[in-house]
Coordinates of C-alpha atoms and ligand atoms in Angstrom, one line a residue:
X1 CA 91.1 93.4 71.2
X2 CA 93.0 90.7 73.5
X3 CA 96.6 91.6 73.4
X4 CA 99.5 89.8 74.7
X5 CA 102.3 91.5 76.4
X6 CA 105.8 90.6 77.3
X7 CA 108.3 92.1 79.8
X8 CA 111.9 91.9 79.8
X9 CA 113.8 95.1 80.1
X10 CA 115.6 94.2 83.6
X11 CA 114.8 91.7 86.1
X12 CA 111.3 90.9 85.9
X13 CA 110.7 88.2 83.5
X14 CA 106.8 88.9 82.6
X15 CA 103.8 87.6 80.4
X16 CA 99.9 89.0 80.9
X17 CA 97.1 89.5 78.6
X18 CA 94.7 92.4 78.1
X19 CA 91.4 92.5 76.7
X20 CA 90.9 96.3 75.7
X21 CA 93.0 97.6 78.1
X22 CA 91.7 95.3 80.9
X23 CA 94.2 93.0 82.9
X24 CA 92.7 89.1 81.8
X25 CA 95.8 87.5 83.4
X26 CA 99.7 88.0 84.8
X27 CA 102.5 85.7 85.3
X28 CA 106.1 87.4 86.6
X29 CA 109.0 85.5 88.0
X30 CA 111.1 88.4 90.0
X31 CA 115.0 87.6 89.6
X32 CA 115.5 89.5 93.1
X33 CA 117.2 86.5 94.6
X34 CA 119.4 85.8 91.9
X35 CA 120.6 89.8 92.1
X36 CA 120.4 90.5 95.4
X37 CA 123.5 88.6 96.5
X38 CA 125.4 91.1 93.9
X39 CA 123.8 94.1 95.4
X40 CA 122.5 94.9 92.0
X41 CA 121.1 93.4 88.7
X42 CA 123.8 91.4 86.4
X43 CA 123.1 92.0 82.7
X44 CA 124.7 88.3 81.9
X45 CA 122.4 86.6 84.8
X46 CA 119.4 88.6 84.1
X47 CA 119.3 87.6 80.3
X48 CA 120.1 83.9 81.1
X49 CA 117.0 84.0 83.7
X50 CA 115.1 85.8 81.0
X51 CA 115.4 82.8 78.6
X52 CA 114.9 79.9 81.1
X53 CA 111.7 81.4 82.8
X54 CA 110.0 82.5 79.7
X55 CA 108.1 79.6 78.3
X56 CA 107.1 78.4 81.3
X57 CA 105.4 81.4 82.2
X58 CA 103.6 81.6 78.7
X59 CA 102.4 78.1 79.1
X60 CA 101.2 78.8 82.5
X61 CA 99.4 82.0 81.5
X62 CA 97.9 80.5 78.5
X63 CA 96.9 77.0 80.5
X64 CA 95.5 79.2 83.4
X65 CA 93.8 81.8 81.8
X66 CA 92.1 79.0 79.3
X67 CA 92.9 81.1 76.0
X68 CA 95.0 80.0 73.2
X69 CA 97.5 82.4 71.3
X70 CA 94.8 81.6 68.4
X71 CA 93.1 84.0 70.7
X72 CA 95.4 86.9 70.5
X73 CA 95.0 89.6 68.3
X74 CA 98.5 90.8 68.7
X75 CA 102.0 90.0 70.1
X76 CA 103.2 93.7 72.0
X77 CA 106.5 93.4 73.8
X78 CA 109.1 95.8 75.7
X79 CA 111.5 97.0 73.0
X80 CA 113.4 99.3 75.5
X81 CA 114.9 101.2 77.0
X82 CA 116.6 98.3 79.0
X83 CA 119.4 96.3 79.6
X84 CA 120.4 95.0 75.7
X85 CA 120.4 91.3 76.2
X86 CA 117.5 91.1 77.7
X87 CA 115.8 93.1 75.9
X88 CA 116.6 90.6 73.1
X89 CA 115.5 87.5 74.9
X90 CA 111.4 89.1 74.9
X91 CA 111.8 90.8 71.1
X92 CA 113.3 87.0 70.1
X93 CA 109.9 85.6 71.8
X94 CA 107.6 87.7 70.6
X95 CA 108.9 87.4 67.1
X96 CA 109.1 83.7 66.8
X97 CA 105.2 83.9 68.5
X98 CA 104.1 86.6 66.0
X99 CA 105.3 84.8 63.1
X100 CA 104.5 81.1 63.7
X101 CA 101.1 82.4 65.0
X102 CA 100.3 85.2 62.2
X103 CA 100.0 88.0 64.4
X104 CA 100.8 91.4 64.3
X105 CA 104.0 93.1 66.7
X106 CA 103.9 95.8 68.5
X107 CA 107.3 97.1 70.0
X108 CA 106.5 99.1 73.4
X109 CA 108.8 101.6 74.7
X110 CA 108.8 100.7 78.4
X111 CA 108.4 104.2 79.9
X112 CA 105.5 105.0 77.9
X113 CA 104.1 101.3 79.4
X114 CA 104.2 102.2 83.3
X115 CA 102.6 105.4 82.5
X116 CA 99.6 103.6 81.1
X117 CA 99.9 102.0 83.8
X118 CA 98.1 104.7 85.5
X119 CA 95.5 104.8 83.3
X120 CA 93.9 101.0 83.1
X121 CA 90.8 100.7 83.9
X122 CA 90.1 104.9 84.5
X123 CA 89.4 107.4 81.6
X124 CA 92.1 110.2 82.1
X125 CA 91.4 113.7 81.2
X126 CA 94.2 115.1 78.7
X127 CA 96.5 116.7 78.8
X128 CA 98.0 115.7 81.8
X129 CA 101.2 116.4 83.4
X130 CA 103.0 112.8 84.5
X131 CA 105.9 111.9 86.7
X132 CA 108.0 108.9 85.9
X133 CA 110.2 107.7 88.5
X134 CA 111.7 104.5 88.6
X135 CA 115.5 102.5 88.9
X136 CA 116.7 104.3 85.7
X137 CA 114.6 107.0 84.8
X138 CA 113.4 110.3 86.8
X139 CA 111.4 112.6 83.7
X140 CA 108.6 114.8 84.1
X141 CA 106.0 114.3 80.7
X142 CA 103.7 116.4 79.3
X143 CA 101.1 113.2 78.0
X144 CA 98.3 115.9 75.1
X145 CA 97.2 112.3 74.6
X146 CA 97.9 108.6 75.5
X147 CA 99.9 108.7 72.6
X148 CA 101.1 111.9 72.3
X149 CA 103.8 112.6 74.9
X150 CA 106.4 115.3 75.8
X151 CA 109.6 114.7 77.8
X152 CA 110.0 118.6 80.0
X153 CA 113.0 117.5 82.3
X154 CA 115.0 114.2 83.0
X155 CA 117.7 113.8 85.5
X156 CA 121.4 114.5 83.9
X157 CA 122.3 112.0 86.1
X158 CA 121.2 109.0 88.6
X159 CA 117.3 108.6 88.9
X160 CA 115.4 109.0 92.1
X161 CA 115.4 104.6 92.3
X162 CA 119.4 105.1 92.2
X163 CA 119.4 107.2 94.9
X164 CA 117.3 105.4 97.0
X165 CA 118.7 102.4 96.4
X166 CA 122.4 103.2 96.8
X167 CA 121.4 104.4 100.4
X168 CA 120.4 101.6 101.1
X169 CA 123.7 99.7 100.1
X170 CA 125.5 102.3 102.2
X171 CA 123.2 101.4 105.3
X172 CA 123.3 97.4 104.4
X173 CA 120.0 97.0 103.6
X174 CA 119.1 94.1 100.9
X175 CA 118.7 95.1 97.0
X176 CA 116.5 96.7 95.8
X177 CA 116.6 99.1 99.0
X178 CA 113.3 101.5 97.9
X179 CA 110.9 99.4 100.0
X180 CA 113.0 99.3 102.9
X181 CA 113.6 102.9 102.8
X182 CA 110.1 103.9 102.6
X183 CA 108.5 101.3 105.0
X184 CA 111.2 102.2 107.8
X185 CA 110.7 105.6 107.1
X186 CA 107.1 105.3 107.7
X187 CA 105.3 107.1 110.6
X188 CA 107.9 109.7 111.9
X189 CA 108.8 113.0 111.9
X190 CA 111.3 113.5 109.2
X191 CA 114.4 115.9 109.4
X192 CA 113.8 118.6 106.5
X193 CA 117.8 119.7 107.1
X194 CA 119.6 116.6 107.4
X195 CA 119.8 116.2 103.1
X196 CA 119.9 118.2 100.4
X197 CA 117.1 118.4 97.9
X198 CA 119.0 118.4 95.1
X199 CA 119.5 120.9 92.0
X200 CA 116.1 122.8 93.0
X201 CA 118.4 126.7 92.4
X202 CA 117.9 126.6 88.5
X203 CA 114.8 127.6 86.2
X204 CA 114.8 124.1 84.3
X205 CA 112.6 120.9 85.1
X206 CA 115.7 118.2 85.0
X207 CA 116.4 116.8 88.0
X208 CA 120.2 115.1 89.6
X209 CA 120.3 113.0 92.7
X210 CA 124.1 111.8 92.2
X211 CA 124.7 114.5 95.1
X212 CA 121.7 113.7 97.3
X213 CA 123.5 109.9 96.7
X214 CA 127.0 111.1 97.7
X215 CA 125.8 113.2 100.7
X216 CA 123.4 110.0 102.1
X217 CA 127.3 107.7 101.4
X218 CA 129.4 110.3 103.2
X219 CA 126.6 110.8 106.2
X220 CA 126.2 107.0 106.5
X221 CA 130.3 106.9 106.3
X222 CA 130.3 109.7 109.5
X223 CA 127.9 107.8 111.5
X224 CA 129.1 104.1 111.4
X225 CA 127.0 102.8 113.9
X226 CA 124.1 103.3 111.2
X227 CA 125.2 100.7 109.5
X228 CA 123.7 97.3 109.7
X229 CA 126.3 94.7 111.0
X230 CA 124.6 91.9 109.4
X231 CA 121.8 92.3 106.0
X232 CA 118.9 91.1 106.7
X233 CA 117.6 88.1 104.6
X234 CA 115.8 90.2 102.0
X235 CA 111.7 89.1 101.5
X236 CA 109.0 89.2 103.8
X237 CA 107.2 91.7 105.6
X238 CA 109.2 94.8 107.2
X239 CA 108.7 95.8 110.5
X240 CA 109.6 99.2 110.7
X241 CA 109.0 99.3 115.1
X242 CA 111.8 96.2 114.9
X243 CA 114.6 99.1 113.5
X244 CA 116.7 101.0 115.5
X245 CA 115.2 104.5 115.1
X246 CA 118.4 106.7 114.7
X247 CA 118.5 104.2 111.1
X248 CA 114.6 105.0 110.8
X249 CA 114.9 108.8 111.1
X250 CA 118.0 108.7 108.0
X251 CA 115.1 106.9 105.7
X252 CA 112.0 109.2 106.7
X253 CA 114.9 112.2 106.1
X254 CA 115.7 110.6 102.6
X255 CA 111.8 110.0 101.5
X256 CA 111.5 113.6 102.7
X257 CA 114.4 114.9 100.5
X258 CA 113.1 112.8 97.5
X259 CA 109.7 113.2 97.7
X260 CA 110.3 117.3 98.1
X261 CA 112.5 117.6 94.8
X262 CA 110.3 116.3 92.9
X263 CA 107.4 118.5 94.1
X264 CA 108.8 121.6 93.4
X265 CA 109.8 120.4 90.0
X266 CA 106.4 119.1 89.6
X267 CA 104.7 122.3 91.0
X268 CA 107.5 124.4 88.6
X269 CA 105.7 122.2 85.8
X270 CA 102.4 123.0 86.5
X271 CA 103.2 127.0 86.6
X272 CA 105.2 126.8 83.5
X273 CA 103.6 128.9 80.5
X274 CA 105.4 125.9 78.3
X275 CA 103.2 123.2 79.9
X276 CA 99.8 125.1 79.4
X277 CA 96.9 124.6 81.9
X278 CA 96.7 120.4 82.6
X279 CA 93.4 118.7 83.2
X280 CA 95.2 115.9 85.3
X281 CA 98.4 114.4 87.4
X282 CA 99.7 110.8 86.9
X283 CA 102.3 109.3 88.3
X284 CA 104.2 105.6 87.8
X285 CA 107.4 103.7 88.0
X286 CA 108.4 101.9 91.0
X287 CA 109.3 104.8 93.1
X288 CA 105.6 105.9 92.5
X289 CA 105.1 102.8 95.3
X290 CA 106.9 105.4 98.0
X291 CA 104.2 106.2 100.1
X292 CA 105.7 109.5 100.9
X293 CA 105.8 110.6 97.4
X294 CA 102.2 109.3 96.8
X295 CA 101.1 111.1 99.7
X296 CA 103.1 114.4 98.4
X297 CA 101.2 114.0 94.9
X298 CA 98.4 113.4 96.3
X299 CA 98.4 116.8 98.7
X300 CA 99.8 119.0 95.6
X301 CA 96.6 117.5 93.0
X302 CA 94.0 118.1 95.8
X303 CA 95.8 121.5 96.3
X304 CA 95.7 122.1 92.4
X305 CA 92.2 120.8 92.3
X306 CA 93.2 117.8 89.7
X307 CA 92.1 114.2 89.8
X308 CA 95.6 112.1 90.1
X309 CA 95.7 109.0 88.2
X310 CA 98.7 106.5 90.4
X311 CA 98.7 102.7 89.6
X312 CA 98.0 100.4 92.2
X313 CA 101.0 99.4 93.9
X314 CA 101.9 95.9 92.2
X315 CA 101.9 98.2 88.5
X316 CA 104.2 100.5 89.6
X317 CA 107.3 97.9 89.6
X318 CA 108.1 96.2 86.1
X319 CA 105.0 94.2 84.8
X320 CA 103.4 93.1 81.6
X321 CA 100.1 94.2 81.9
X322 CA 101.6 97.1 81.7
X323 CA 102.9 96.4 78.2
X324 CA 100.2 94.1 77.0
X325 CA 97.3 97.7 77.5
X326 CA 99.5 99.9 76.2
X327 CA 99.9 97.1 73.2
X328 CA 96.0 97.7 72.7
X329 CA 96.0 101.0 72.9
X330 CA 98.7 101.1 69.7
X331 CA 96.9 98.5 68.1
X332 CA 93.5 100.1 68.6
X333 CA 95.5 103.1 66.7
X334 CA 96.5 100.8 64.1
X335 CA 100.0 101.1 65.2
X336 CA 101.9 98.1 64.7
X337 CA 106.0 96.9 64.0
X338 CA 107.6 94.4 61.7
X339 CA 109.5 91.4 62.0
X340 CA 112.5 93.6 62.0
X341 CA 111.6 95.9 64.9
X342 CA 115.2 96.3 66.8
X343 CA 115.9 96.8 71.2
X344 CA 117.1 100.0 72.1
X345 CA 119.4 100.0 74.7
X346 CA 119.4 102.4 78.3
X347 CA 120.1 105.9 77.7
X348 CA 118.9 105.9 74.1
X349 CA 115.1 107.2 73.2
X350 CA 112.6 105.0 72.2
X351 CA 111.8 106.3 68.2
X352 CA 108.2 106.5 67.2
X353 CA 108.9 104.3 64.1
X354 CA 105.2 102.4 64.0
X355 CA 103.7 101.7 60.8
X356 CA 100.2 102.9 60.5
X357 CA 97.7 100.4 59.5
X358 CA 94.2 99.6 60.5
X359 CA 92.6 99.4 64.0
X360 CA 93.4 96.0 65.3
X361 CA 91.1 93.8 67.1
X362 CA 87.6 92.5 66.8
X363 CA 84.4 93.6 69.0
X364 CA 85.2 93.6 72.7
X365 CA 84.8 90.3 74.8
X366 CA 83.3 90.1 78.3
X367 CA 86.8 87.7 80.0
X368 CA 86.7 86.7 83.5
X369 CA 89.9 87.5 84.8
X370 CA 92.5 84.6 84.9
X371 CA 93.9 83.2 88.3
X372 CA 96.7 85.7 88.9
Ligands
KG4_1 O1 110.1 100.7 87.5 P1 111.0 99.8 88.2 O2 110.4 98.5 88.8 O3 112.2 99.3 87.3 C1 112.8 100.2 86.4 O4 112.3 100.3 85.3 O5 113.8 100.8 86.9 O6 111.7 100.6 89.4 C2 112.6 100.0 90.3 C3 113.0 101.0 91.4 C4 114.1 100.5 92.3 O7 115.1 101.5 92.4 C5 113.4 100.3 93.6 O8 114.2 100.4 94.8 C6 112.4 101.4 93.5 O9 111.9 101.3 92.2 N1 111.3 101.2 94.5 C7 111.0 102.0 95.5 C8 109.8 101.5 96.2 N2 109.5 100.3 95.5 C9 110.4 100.1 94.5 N3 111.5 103.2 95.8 C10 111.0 103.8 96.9 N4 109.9 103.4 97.6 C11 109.3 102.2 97.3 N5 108.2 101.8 98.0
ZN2 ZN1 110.6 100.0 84.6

């Protein structure tokens, strides 16, 4: 089945195919620049971007890729949670393409999307206990199947992405601030005292970082000289060895208080009698690109003797790939929307509203990969 995927929920403006679950091809135009100088994503810029990079990228990926939409056997698109008008600008395309091309559409909820993520191209033993971490969202899942999926604790509050990223506003680093956090962090001995790991003295799985924010600020606020005079011209590669360390050992503190939470919530999962014994640990969203929290998950599953299932780097950040396999994965089920499938804003769940139909698709076909 060749599915056609398209992302929109924040500032990545996306278009891939998959074949079967199998990346074919990828376009994505970041909006970073456009953001950056606001030290955060505008909803009104983001949508405009949305709508003026969109067709391009679906003629590129269709011209490069040498298929046609004739090709596709469905249209599967990001129906939220995300900011509203964008969201609209991708439903809006994927209709118009669904309709003129007789296809069927398939609304995917976004946070179920980068948790595939973990899973193209690898068979994953269910059930399996997943971590989603990314700029909005910071839940720990129980996944019985691909498509059967249980939410055990969510922050009440900012997600881990927030956290990280306000510090980095604090210490004048460029938007988004994760990367530069956990590259300069990198290679040294972090402080296990200087932050807090937040809301750990409770019996629950939920998680809140809006202290572990505040207390980063109010350090920062103490130590002035931490701050950067100038921001660096964000883009590029960091050199962590060019940073003054006293700014180095605040990040490697920070992926330390992070990356700690959310072991012992994960580790508080994996004892719970409500979770039931897991065959496997999966982690995704952009945060799961902090190589101190991949190399924390990746202790605790050896230590638990469970194969862990992380995407590759690139599919941890928004993407459509992400959206166009999880797109055949519903239609494989048969699971499919109509024309009048609405967005769901942040902060709202996804519903489970498919219609059930027959499996989409026809016999697998052996693609080349496209030119990425
Ligand atoms: O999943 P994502 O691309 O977008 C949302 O759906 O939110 O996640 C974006 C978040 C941002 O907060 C960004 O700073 C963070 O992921 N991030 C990182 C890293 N790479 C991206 N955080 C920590 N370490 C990283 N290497
Ligand atoms: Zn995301």
């Amino acid at each position: 089945m060749l599915c056609l995927g398209l992302e929109t929920s924040c500032d990545e403006t996306a278009v891939a195919l998959c074949e079967d679950g199998r990346p074919v091809a990828e376009k994505l135009a970041s909006q970073i620049d456009v953001h950056a100088l606001f030290g955060g994503v505008v909803p009104e810029l983001a949508s405009r971007e949305h709508l003026r990079r969109m067709g391009p990228l679906l003629r590129t990926l269709f011209a490069d890729s040498g298929l046609t939409l004739d090709e596709v056997d469905a249209v599967a698109v990001a129906r939220g949670p995300g900011l509203l008008g964008s969201l609209l600008i991708g439903l809006a395309t994927a209709k118009g393409l669904a309709l003129g091309a007789g296809k069927p559409l398939i609304g995917v909820d976004h946070l179920h999307a980068h948790l595939m993520a973990a899973t193209i191209g690898r068979e994953v033993p269910y059930p399996a206990l997943g971590l989603l971490v990314s700029g909005g969202h910071t839940q720990i899942m129980l996944l019985r199947s691909a498509l059967d999926i249980a939410v055990l604790g969510r922050t009440v509050d900012d997600a881990a992405g927030e956290a990280f990223d306000k510090a980095a506003k604090s210490l004048n680093l460029p938007y988004p601030g994760g990367i530069y956090i956990d590259v300069l962090g990198r290679d040294i001995e972090a402080d296990h005292t200087l932050f807090p790991r937040p809301f750990l003295d409770n019996h629950h799985l939920d998680f809140s970082f809006s202290g572990l924010k505040t207390a980063v600020a109010t350090y920062v606020a103490a130590h002035g000289e931490l701050r950067l005079p100038v921001m660096p011209s964000p883009g590029g590669a960091i050199d962590p060895s060019a940073w003054p360390m006293p700014l180095r050992r605040v990040c490697a503190a920070l992926n330390f208080a992070i990356a700690d939470t959310l072991r012992v919530k994960m580790e508080r999962a994996l004892d719970s009698r409500d979770t039931g014994p897991v065959r496997a640990l999966l982690a995704a969203g952009g945060v799961a690109a902090n190589s101190r929290i991949r190399g924390m998950l990746t202790e605790l599953a050896a230590r638990r003797g469970l194969p862990l299932f992380l995407p590759r780097p690139e599919l941890c950040a928004d993407n459509a790939t992400m959206i166009a396999a999880t797109g055949c994965l519903l239609g494989r089920a048969g699971l499919t929307h109509g024309l009048d499938c609405d967005a769901v804003p942040r902060g709202r769940r996804v519903p489970w509203d498919y219609r059930e139909g027959p499996p989409l698709g026809r016999p697998s076909v052996d693609r080349r990969p496209g030119p990425q």
